[in-house]
């Protein structure tokens, strides 16, 4: 007889490691509605119980209120998290469509739970009863605040309007991101004349030839072409830096900055609509602007406080950026370049690279052979062992993956040998099916399962570096190494948490503007002598990186540092003011406001075609709205945290290890269970200071 017992569909497993290969767009369409109706019924039951308790004025317990709510949320997070993850790393028209078809219902369910008066009252009761520990207090306070920001206090038509706006905003964000992806993939330039690839390093020519082969030019070679240029960062970034063909740089640059800005198919209408809806929602919640709503849940206290930090950085960076631009002009003039008198944005990367080579003789492409991915991983894992006392070992084959290039690792405590966590690493760029950029995401969150057994955290670590070509491993630029360290820092906070309550474990319940602390902290180690020289080995000869190259990397760290800081200030201020000052009635478009801000935050005016806002996915398709400043805010924290290691002496092994353990026991362990200011002080022994950031950015001398 055939058993009628069936395991649940892969998408609804709700626990454990996902079986990615078994999850199809059809399942998304079939099973997400099924999941939502099940959760709905359960939520109804919880509400009925809580309403009865309220009517009887019966005291409530954490286990009665918070645990069932967490289980509901976790089942949705698990399933929808897998769908969103696959949408990011295995995008296809079918999956994208299936994702879009369910998103409204997912948002609606979240709103329904987040706006439940019965739950809201139950949480308030729980809080007023007292007897909670500090972690529970923080979880509850954040939950109540989030419910208020989701409109739990609104009634009838007002709440309906609020919800309709939330739903529309979610759709707008997805459409915004898809338009950027399409615009990025929809543009290619086929180069056929060797003259058109003049100046390009061998690795880039090989990459462009590979792209041409993938697109059907089977005979394409690095030496003879054809070469296919695209707007994805691994091709576009280096092309702008190295191409000696100013005309082609201009074409590619203009295509890049005008992505998704077409009249009929661009993001302009979406931008105004998103800003308008957010503003309306803010007003409904009793706030003056969306920026105020955003800051209500951040470490920064007010818009003015953020403006003040950005102004400090702008003041320090602007004169330095001007000097840097002058130096590029002088460099172009020395080389007899016609554009010296009229440098354009598409010349900046190119001349910066020439100048970098001139000043430091550092060719960042030429360093790639010293950073093969396997060596870099060994270095990173060795550092984590040294600082935090953890062992990381490959466990490929022990978990299903979504692509053959994806690797799986396990993390153990070096002292006790106890397993702590695991992570996936998806390192390579896959234009067309994988979202650009790099990120860490949660696969499983540390918690206790229904039987009280610990669930160990599992992270997704996604990068977009150059894939291996033929027999050559993925050879990384130094920037790609920094990116990997950065994302791994997020991963460490997720994986090394000791908080048992999942609502505050790892990165959960950490304020947005503090969440980049561990990631940016890890980047600092790429400039540490022992760390870098320990891992930088030539992939063929095994030779260590020459000392002179390390010295150049150190020197190059602050090269163009004024421009880099100013660029971040420009983005952060644009974001902040769009969400605090712009209104549909203010008499200027978002683009006009951005250009106004550009007069004091750029040293080279944006060109007419520059429609950067149309691809500013962080704030229009991601979660950074009125929060882009967080990068700089957290950098103050991370630079200051690293300076604790500088103070004890980077060569002082015993002190470094002790400081590393303290970092693990505070920042990496406590997650969102304490206020970030308190966590920082428990590590550093004092409040954060911006001194280290300004020093590390090289803005001290000229900034005054
Ligand atoms: Zn980050």
XYZ file of C-alpha atoms and ligand atoms in Angstrom:
705
model
C 0.000 0.000 0.000
C 1.178 3.481 -0.759
C 1.454 5.763 2.189
C -0.747 8.804 2.052
C 1.581 10.622 4.417
C 3.297 13.469 2.667
C 5.957 15.843 3.871
C 4.913 19.482 3.564
C 5.824 21.287 0.336
C 9.392 22.614 0.421
C 8.163 26.184 0.592
C 6.094 25.535 3.717
C 8.654 23.568 5.737
C 8.896 26.607 8.022
C 12.039 25.375 9.745
C 15.455 23.983 8.954
C 17.524 24.647 5.848
C 15.431 25.347 2.745
C 15.410 22.897 -0.182
C 15.944 25.625 -2.739
C 15.847 23.386 -5.812
C 12.357 22.202 -4.893
C 10.894 25.695 -4.769
C 9.328 26.798 -8.042
C 7.343 29.852 -9.128
C 4.242 27.633 -9.272
C 4.725 26.714 -5.617
C 4.994 30.346 -4.697
C 1.643 30.978 -6.356
C 0.038 27.908 -4.821
C 1.476 27.780 -1.307
C 1.892 31.359 -0.165
C -1.905 31.924 -0.164
C -2.324 28.602 1.685
C 0.255 29.691 4.265
C -1.353 33.079 4.722
C -4.825 31.676 5.302
C -3.415 29.242 7.881
C -1.612 32.054 9.682
C -4.716 34.155 9.517
C -6.739 31.468 11.294
C -4.076 31.131 13.966
C -3.875 34.851 14.485
C -7.653 34.900 14.925
C -7.341 32.229 17.618
C -4.624 34.156 19.461
C -6.707 37.308 19.310
C -9.782 35.523 20.630
C -7.818 34.203 23.609
C -6.293 37.592 24.357
C -9.625 39.380 24.029
C -11.122 36.917 26.505
C -8.234 37.530 28.902
C -8.736 41.281 28.569
C -12.487 40.987 29.220
C -11.762 38.970 32.354
C -8.993 41.409 33.367
C -6.733 38.362 33.647
C -2.940 38.964 33.818
C -0.949 37.891 30.767
C 2.352 36.068 30.411
C 5.130 36.490 27.860
C 4.681 32.876 26.755
C 0.995 33.490 26.149
C 1.416 36.653 24.076
C 4.865 36.935 22.568
C 5.713 33.325 21.808
C 2.690 32.547 19.611
C 3.143 35.860 17.811
C 6.752 35.053 17.175
C 5.909 31.610 15.809
C 3.390 33.153 13.398
C 5.853 35.753 12.212
C 8.643 33.231 11.921
C 6.650 30.916 9.640
C 5.947 33.803 7.303
C 9.525 35.090 7.526
C 10.892 31.638 6.739
C 8.775 31.019 3.637
C 8.626 34.530 2.247
C 12.306 34.963 3.116
C 13.181 32.038 0.851
C 11.086 33.484 -1.979
C 12.676 36.927 -1.613
C 16.108 35.352 -1.398
C 15.599 33.369 -4.602
C 14.168 36.459 -6.265
C 17.490 38.161 -5.512
C 19.884 35.387 -6.498
C 17.974 33.365 -9.136
C 15.786 36.008 -10.713
C 13.711 34.898 -13.696
C 10.664 36.453 -15.319
C 8.485 33.636 -13.902
C 9.796 33.940 -10.341
C 9.640 37.701 -10.438
C 6.034 37.487 -11.556
C 5.157 34.933 -8.864
C 6.851 37.070 -6.200
C 4.982 40.168 -7.344
C 1.665 38.290 -7.415
C 1.926 37.397 -3.703
C 3.556 40.464 -2.301
C 0.369 42.422 -1.707
C -1.125 39.593 0.334
C 2.039 39.257 2.420
C 2.058 42.980 3.132
C -1.646 42.883 3.957
C -1.119 40.108 6.477
C 1.737 42.016 8.103
C -0.477 45.077 8.357
C -3.337 43.072 9.775
C -1.138 41.688 12.570
C 0.688 44.971 13.048
C -2.581 46.848 13.407
C -4.423 44.480 15.677
C -5.926 46.505 18.527
C -6.318 43.358 20.592
C -2.608 42.574 20.261
C -1.666 46.173 20.902
C -3.673 46.235 24.120
C -2.239 42.861 25.155
C 1.317 44.159 24.674
C 0.506 47.231 26.711
C -0.917 45.070 29.462
C 2.200 42.934 29.409
C 4.350 46.046 29.715
C 2.314 47.589 32.515
C 2.412 44.380 34.552
C 6.193 44.785 34.901
C 8.534 41.956 35.861
C 10.232 41.823 32.459
C 13.973 41.619 31.953
C 15.841 44.297 29.992
C 15.745 42.323 26.744
C 12.009 41.736 27.014
C 11.468 45.422 27.789
C 13.348 46.472 24.668
C 11.528 43.951 22.480
C 8.172 45.109 23.777
C 8.941 48.819 23.496
C 10.084 48.349 19.891
C 7.031 46.247 19.072
C 4.627 48.840 20.492
C 6.432 51.650 18.657
C 6.394 49.708 15.391
C 2.673 49.029 15.763
C 2.062 52.718 16.336
C 4.080 53.500 13.204
C 2.019 50.951 11.291
C -1.123 52.819 12.152
C -2.602 50.755 14.974
C -4.004 53.976 16.399
C -5.904 54.844 13.203
C -9.616 54.198 12.777
C -11.861 53.201 9.881
C -11.302 55.110 6.658
C -8.055 56.633 7.881
C -6.638 53.211 8.530
C -7.872 51.927 5.172
C -6.127 54.797 3.398
C -2.974 54.125 5.398
C -3.035 50.450 4.425
C -3.729 51.147 0.779
C -0.675 53.408 0.790
C 1.486 50.695 2.403
C 0.440 48.222 -0.236
C 1.045 50.654 -3.060
C 4.455 51.521 -1.598
C 5.495 47.871 -1.563
C 4.486 47.479 -5.214
C 6.242 50.701 -6.164
C 9.449 49.538 -4.460
C 9.472 46.233 -6.320
C 8.724 47.899 -9.650
C 11.428 50.493 -8.973
C 14.044 47.806 -8.342
C 12.990 45.765 -11.363
C 13.263 48.795 -13.643
C 16.818 49.382 -12.428
C 17.684 45.717 -12.999
C 16.128 45.772 -16.466
C 17.854 49.024 -17.392
C 21.174 47.641 -16.188
C 20.778 44.428 -18.170
C 19.120 46.052 -21.158
C 22.167 48.028 -22.211
C 25.220 46.539 -23.864
C 27.874 47.913 -26.134
C 29.701 45.544 -28.444
C 33.299 46.576 -29.024
C 34.986 45.055 -32.057
C 38.019 47.232 -32.761
C 41.108 46.638 -30.540
C 41.404 50.403 -30.371
C 38.152 50.451 -28.367
C 39.630 48.379 -25.524
C 42.829 50.383 -25.246
C 43.997 50.652 -21.662
C 41.788 47.861 -20.349
C 43.564 45.304 -18.172
C 43.731 41.713 -19.348
C 41.219 40.519 -16.741
C 38.612 42.991 -17.917
C 39.162 42.160 -21.586
C 38.718 38.505 -20.723
C 35.555 39.309 -18.810
C 34.130 41.337 -21.702
C 35.033 38.539 -24.126
C 33.322 36.032 -21.844
C 30.224 38.245 -21.803
C 30.356 38.315 -25.608
C 30.629 34.513 -25.710
C 27.697 34.193 -23.302
C 25.708 36.460 -25.600
C 26.376 34.248 -28.610
C 29.753 35.342 -29.977
C 31.253 31.892 -29.517
C 34.636 32.847 -30.937
C 35.204 35.940 -28.772
C 38.658 36.132 -27.154
C 40.346 38.584 -24.798
C 42.966 39.369 -27.444
C 40.843 39.677 -30.578
C 37.327 40.402 -29.311
C 34.571 41.069 -29.727
C 34.108 42.459 -26.216
C 30.724 43.105 -24.691
C 30.458 46.025 -22.284
C 27.558 46.214 -19.814
C 26.396 48.390 -16.929
C 26.868 45.815 -14.151
C 29.574 46.974 -11.757
C 32.211 44.284 -12.496
C 32.274 45.465 -16.129
C 31.239 49.120 -15.925
C 33.378 50.165 -12.925
C 36.760 49.025 -14.280
C 35.884 50.176 -17.815
C 35.406 53.748 -16.612
C 38.638 53.526 -14.684
C 40.864 52.165 -17.432
C 39.405 52.934 -20.842
C 41.576 55.391 -22.735
C 38.664 56.073 -25.090
C 37.067 59.179 -23.617
C 34.183 58.972 -26.107
C 33.298 55.450 -24.951
C 33.634 56.392 -21.296
C 31.171 59.193 -21.935
C 28.688 56.874 -23.641
C 28.878 54.269 -20.879
C 28.767 56.867 -18.100
C 25.699 58.547 -19.541
C 23.977 55.196 -19.961
C 24.768 54.358 -16.338
C 23.633 57.595 -14.688
C 20.473 57.732 -16.783
C 19.348 54.188 -16.014
C 15.587 53.825 -15.526
C 14.948 57.502 -16.277
C 13.063 57.121 -19.566
C 9.926 59.180 -20.040
C 7.611 56.252 -20.589
C 9.349 53.440 -18.696
C 11.409 55.280 -16.094
C 11.251 55.743 -12.341
C 10.440 59.485 -12.142
C 6.706 59.092 -11.495
C 7.414 56.348 -8.954
C 9.770 58.652 -7.029
C 7.196 61.415 -6.600
C 4.502 58.909 -5.757
C 6.662 57.163 -3.141
C 7.635 60.453 -1.477
C 4.044 61.662 -1.512
C 2.641 58.479 -0.007
C 5.317 58.373 2.693
C 4.620 61.959 3.609
C 0.885 61.315 3.837
C 1.503 58.316 6.056
C 3.812 60.343 8.304
C 1.141 62.987 8.734
C -1.463 60.383 9.541
C 0.834 59.147 12.308
C 1.155 62.619 13.725
C 4.688 63.240 12.457
C 5.787 66.229 10.415
C 7.683 64.180 7.855
C 8.743 60.684 6.846
C 12.222 61.485 8.176
C 10.729 61.867 11.660
C 9.017 58.497 11.304
C 12.296 56.950 10.226
C 14.251 58.449 13.139
C 11.687 57.313 15.702
C 13.306 53.869 15.558
C 16.943 54.910 15.157
C 19.884 55.620 17.432
C 20.043 59.221 16.144
C 17.627 61.393 18.043
C 16.456 63.946 15.451
C 16.751 65.295 11.887
C 18.800 68.183 13.295
C 21.260 65.797 14.920
C 21.779 63.981 11.615
C 22.097 67.252 9.661
C 24.740 68.323 12.176
C 26.855 65.201 11.709
C 26.572 65.471 7.909
C 27.534 69.132 8.051
C 30.605 68.292 10.185
C 31.682 65.745 7.613
C 30.843 68.038 4.677
C 32.893 70.854 6.137
C 35.869 68.547 6.656
C 35.540 66.873 3.243
C 34.653 69.724 0.855
C 38.006 71.578 0.782
C 39.823 68.246 0.535
C 37.627 67.187 -2.398
C 38.354 70.478 -4.178
C 42.093 69.936 -3.782
C 41.705 66.395 -5.078
C 39.889 67.590 -8.200
C 42.605 70.179 -8.799
C 45.205 67.434 -8.514
C 43.370 65.397 -11.176
C 43.243 68.411 -13.498
C 46.952 69.001 -12.994
C 47.639 65.365 -13.671
C 45.625 65.432 -16.921
C 47.434 68.626 -17.932
C 50.840 67.032 -17.312
C 49.830 64.184 -19.554
C 48.787 66.706 -22.189
C 45.173 65.555 -22.190
C 42.717 67.824 -23.990
C 40.098 67.392 -21.247
C 42.375 68.881 -18.559
C 40.665 72.241 -18.926
C 37.184 70.756 -18.730
C 37.140 67.594 -16.657
C 33.831 65.718 -16.867
C 32.402 63.107 -14.493
C 33.385 60.293 -16.892
C 36.994 61.463 -16.623
C 37.211 61.342 -12.843
C 37.652 57.576 -12.357
C 40.157 57.463 -15.190
C 42.368 60.321 -13.999
C 42.021 59.250 -10.396
C 43.463 55.900 -11.416
C 46.293 57.563 -13.373
C 47.001 59.806 -10.416
C 46.807 56.923 -7.987
C 49.410 55.072 -10.039
C 51.495 58.207 -10.259
C 51.308 58.972 -6.537
C 51.445 55.453 -5.145
C 52.361 53.444 -8.212
C 49.503 51.223 -7.069
C 47.640 49.348 -9.792
C 44.704 47.796 -7.995
C 44.017 45.442 -10.929
C 47.585 44.169 -10.776
C 47.016 43.087 -7.172
C 44.249 40.645 -8.135
C 46.645 37.655 -8.386
C 47.453 38.117 -4.661
C 43.814 37.826 -3.678
C 42.451 34.508 -4.933
C 39.154 33.840 -3.142
C 40.287 30.635 -1.342
C 43.286 32.442 0.205
C 41.173 35.413 1.201
C 38.693 33.091 2.909
C 41.543 31.421 4.808
C 42.727 34.859 5.938
C 39.272 35.979 6.972
C 38.544 32.771 8.866
C 41.972 32.893 10.545
C 41.317 36.449 11.713
C 37.955 35.440 13.170
C 39.636 32.582 15.019
C 42.281 34.938 16.395
C 39.946 37.752 17.435
C 36.791 35.937 18.398
C 37.869 32.366 19.118
C 35.782 30.633 16.441
C 36.569 27.886 13.919
C 35.064 28.064 10.440
C 35.178 24.962 8.254
C 33.734 24.013 4.876
C 30.653 21.802 4.918
C 29.827 21.713 1.219
C 27.257 19.089 0.394
C 25.691 19.183 3.853
C 23.038 21.677 2.802
C 21.030 22.175 -0.400
C 22.134 25.202 -2.446
C 20.473 27.334 -5.160
C 23.425 27.406 -7.570
C 26.477 25.158 -8.044
C 28.828 28.037 -7.143
C 27.300 28.429 -3.676
C 29.333 27.121 -0.725
C 28.280 26.105 2.782
C 30.351 26.534 5.982
C 29.948 25.738 9.655
C 31.119 27.831 12.619
C 32.233 26.282 15.951
C 33.465 27.777 19.201
C 37.243 27.281 19.218
C 37.344 26.742 22.984
C 34.506 24.306 23.571
C 34.206 22.924 20.045
C 30.476 23.511 20.243
C 28.657 24.303 16.991
C 27.504 27.930 16.885
C 26.198 28.666 13.403
C 26.493 28.101 9.643
C 26.455 30.206 6.490
C 26.107 30.068 2.711
C 28.526 31.994 0.531
C 27.395 32.956 -2.991
C 30.446 34.880 -4.236
C 30.145 35.513 -7.966
C 28.350 37.947 -10.215
C 25.632 36.414 -12.435
C 24.403 39.265 -14.614
C 20.781 38.865 -15.572
C 19.675 36.606 -12.730
C 21.366 37.935 -9.594
C 20.839 41.336 -8.049
C 23.967 43.500 -7.995
C 25.823 44.506 -4.849
C 26.614 42.462 -1.764
C 24.503 41.631 1.263
C 23.981 39.420 4.273
C 20.571 38.028 5.035
C 19.109 35.740 7.655
C 18.282 32.188 6.697
C 17.678 30.899 10.249
C 17.628 33.033 13.394
C 18.952 31.843 16.768
C 16.022 30.667 18.875
C 14.569 27.691 20.682
C 12.328 25.327 18.751
C 8.976 24.008 19.982
C 10.785 21.284 21.937
C 13.045 23.830 23.614
C 16.064 22.780 21.550
C 18.391 25.545 20.302
C 18.102 26.521 16.632
C 21.505 27.710 15.411
C 21.673 30.814 13.227
C 22.393 30.446 9.502
C 23.347 33.375 7.259
C 23.256 34.096 3.528
C 26.399 35.934 2.401
C 26.077 37.273 -1.117
C 28.808 38.995 -3.127
C 29.125 39.946 -6.788
C 32.783 39.513 -7.597
C 34.352 38.302 -10.824
C 33.775 34.590 -11.343
C 36.636 32.181 -12.018
C 37.648 32.134 -15.691
C 38.842 28.791 -17.003
C 41.476 27.411 -14.622
C 41.985 30.761 -12.899
C 40.233 31.119 -9.527
C 38.220 34.222 -8.704
C 40.951 36.833 -8.322
C 39.644 39.651 -6.194
C 40.352 43.336 -6.176
C 41.231 44.757 -2.795
C 37.796 46.455 -2.783
C 36.110 43.094 -3.258
C 38.111 41.771 -0.311
C 36.852 44.678 1.786
C 33.285 43.981 0.654
C 33.580 40.348 1.690
C 34.923 41.366 5.129
C 32.078 43.880 5.418
C 29.310 41.385 4.749
C 31.032 38.871 6.969
C 30.859 41.415 9.794
C 27.064 41.435 9.439
C 27.196 37.655 9.344
C 29.222 37.543 12.577
C 26.665 39.619 14.429
C 23.934 37.319 13.139
C 25.848 34.124 13.910
C 27.621 34.887 17.223
C 24.606 36.260 19.049
C 24.010 34.871 22.514
C 20.530 36.338 22.804
C 18.027 33.496 23.152
C 15.009 35.627 22.292
C 14.893 35.682 18.478
C 13.196 39.107 18.414
C 16.472 40.628 19.675
C 19.016 38.034 18.484
C 21.756 38.951 16.006
C 20.799 41.922 13.873
C 17.179 41.837 15.043
C 16.025 44.892 16.948
C 19.350 46.646 16.284
C 18.725 50.262 15.283
C 19.393 50.811 11.564
C 22.066 53.426 12.123
C 24.012 51.085 14.407
C 23.663 47.931 12.314
C 26.714 48.719 10.144
C 29.001 48.786 13.184
C 30.298 45.187 12.979
C 30.472 45.219 9.158
C 32.461 48.414 8.844
C 34.551 47.352 11.822
C 35.644 44.239 9.906
C 36.713 46.323 6.880
C 39.374 47.971 9.054
C 41.204 44.650 9.333
C 41.919 44.673 5.608
C 44.449 47.408 6.436
C 45.988 45.543 9.359
C 49.500 44.350 8.498
C 49.317 40.903 10.068
C 45.870 40.198 8.624
C 46.532 41.406 5.104
C 50.052 40.051 4.706
C 48.924 36.741 6.168
C 46.378 36.180 3.414
C 47.715 37.987 0.336
C 49.565 35.236 -1.547
C 50.082 35.006 -5.282
C 47.673 32.357 -6.548
C 50.335 30.666 -8.713
C 53.691 31.241 -7.002
C 52.454 31.468 -3.401
C 54.664 34.545 -2.962
C 53.466 36.985 -0.281
C 52.393 40.458 -1.300
C 55.517 42.669 -1.406
C 55.773 44.995 1.601
C 55.965 47.960 -0.722
C 52.513 47.104 -2.096
C 51.087 46.963 1.412
C 52.531 50.394 2.121
C 50.860 51.672 -1.050
C 47.521 50.214 -0.036
C 47.831 52.041 3.282
C 48.735 55.275 1.523
C 45.960 54.860 -1.035
C 43.372 54.371 1.706
C 42.756 58.083 2.088
C 43.397 58.840 -1.589
C 40.372 60.775 -2.919
C 39.013 60.483 0.629
C 37.476 63.948 0.454
C 35.510 63.016 -2.671
C 34.405 59.712 -1.173
C 33.129 61.321 2.025
C 31.457 64.111 0.084
C 29.699 61.587 -2.166
C 28.214 59.822 0.851
C 27.199 63.159 2.342
C 25.503 64.045 -0.958
C 23.505 60.810 -0.980
C 22.657 61.025 2.716
C 21.591 64.658 2.608
C 19.553 64.136 -0.573
C 17.764 61.243 1.068
C 17.200 63.110 4.329
C 15.875 66.298 2.718
C 13.687 64.476 0.191
C 12.034 62.899 3.218
C 11.991 65.970 5.470
C 11.572 68.956 3.121
C 10.075 67.840 -0.179
C 6.302 68.048 -0.665
C 4.253 67.873 -3.877
C 3.405 71.541 -3.285
C 6.929 72.766 -2.562
C 7.339 74.129 -6.077
C 10.300 72.004 -7.103
C 10.787 68.449 -8.231
C 12.793 65.934 -6.220
C 15.444 66.246 -8.918
C 15.593 70.028 -8.478
C 15.985 69.581 -4.739
C 18.790 67.094 -5.331
C 20.561 69.533 -7.650
C 20.243 72.285 -5.071
C 21.917 70.014 -2.514
C 24.566 69.181 -5.113
C 25.756 72.798 -5.167
C 27.353 72.338 -1.752
C 27.953 68.571 -1.753
C 29.625 67.988 -5.125
C 32.702 69.600 -6.611
C 31.700 68.574 -10.148
C 28.095 69.420 -10.945
C 25.905 66.464 -12.021
C 25.493 66.458 -15.821
C 22.097 67.016 -17.399
C 21.584 63.298 -18.098
C 22.390 62.427 -14.478
C 19.214 60.856 -13.145
C 20.823 59.189 -10.167
C 17.579 59.302 -8.181
C 16.059 56.856 -10.693
C 18.503 54.168 -9.604
C 18.771 55.162 -5.922
C 17.419 51.781 -4.911
C 18.612 52.093 -1.315
C 15.912 54.603 -0.530
C 13.245 53.787 -3.130
C 13.482 49.994 -3.399
C 15.248 49.133 -0.133
C 14.880 49.982 3.517
C 17.169 53.006 3.721
C 14.658 55.824 3.275
C 15.642 58.748 5.501
C 18.312 56.401 6.766
C 21.125 56.553 4.221
C 23.054 58.673 6.735
C 23.296 55.480 8.808
C 26.419 54.437 6.920
C 28.295 57.474 8.221
C 26.682 57.324 11.640
C 27.757 53.711 12.043
C 31.187 54.533 10.651
C 31.744 56.821 13.616
C 31.017 53.792 15.823
C 33.081 51.304 13.795
C 36.148 53.542 13.426
C 36.036 54.286 17.128
C 35.669 50.576 17.939
C 38.681 49.725 15.797
C 40.686 52.449 17.496
C 40.369 50.392 20.703
C 42.616 47.824 18.993
C 44.964 50.562 17.779
C 45.244 51.837 21.339
C 46.372 48.513 22.785
C 48.786 48.095 19.860
C 48.047 46.019 16.758
C 51.279 44.047 17.342
C 50.348 43.210 20.927
C 48.844 39.769 20.358
C 47.591 39.105 23.880
C 45.886 42.491 24.113
C 44.407 42.142 20.612
C 42.912 38.766 21.492
C 41.511 40.094 24.765
C 39.993 43.096 22.992
C 38.614 40.807 20.264
C 36.938 38.571 22.840
C 35.419 41.661 24.467
C 34.067 42.739 21.054
C 32.526 39.287 20.636
C 31.002 39.400 24.130
C 29.472 42.847 23.623
C 28.790 44.056 20.073
C 28.567 40.607 18.454
C 26.735 38.909 21.326
C 24.199 41.389 22.612
C 22.578 42.237 19.272
C 19.357 44.147 19.779
C 18.926 43.218 23.423
C 20.363 46.576 24.606
C 20.403 50.145 23.294
C 23.309 50.529 20.816
C 24.785 53.347 22.887
C 24.880 51.031 25.901
C 26.375 48.161 23.866
C 29.043 50.477 22.488
C 29.953 51.772 25.930
C 30.192 48.262 27.326
C 32.848 47.553 24.695
C 34.663 50.885 24.588
C 34.177 52.082 28.154
C 32.938 55.466 26.964
C 30.556 57.152 24.486
C 31.504 57.167 20.758
C 33.726 59.918 19.335
C 34.073 60.915 15.636
C 37.825 61.541 16.038
C 38.889 58.140 14.690
C 36.663 58.388 11.590
C 37.970 61.811 10.622
C 41.538 60.581 11.149
C 41.005 57.330 9.199
C 39.400 59.307 6.342
C 42.455 61.531 6.048
C 40.427 64.702 6.579
C 42.300 66.076 9.564
C 44.963 68.317 8.050
C 43.042 70.151 5.337
C 39.722 69.991 7.173
C 41.267 71.942 10.059
Zn 26.441 46.608 5.389
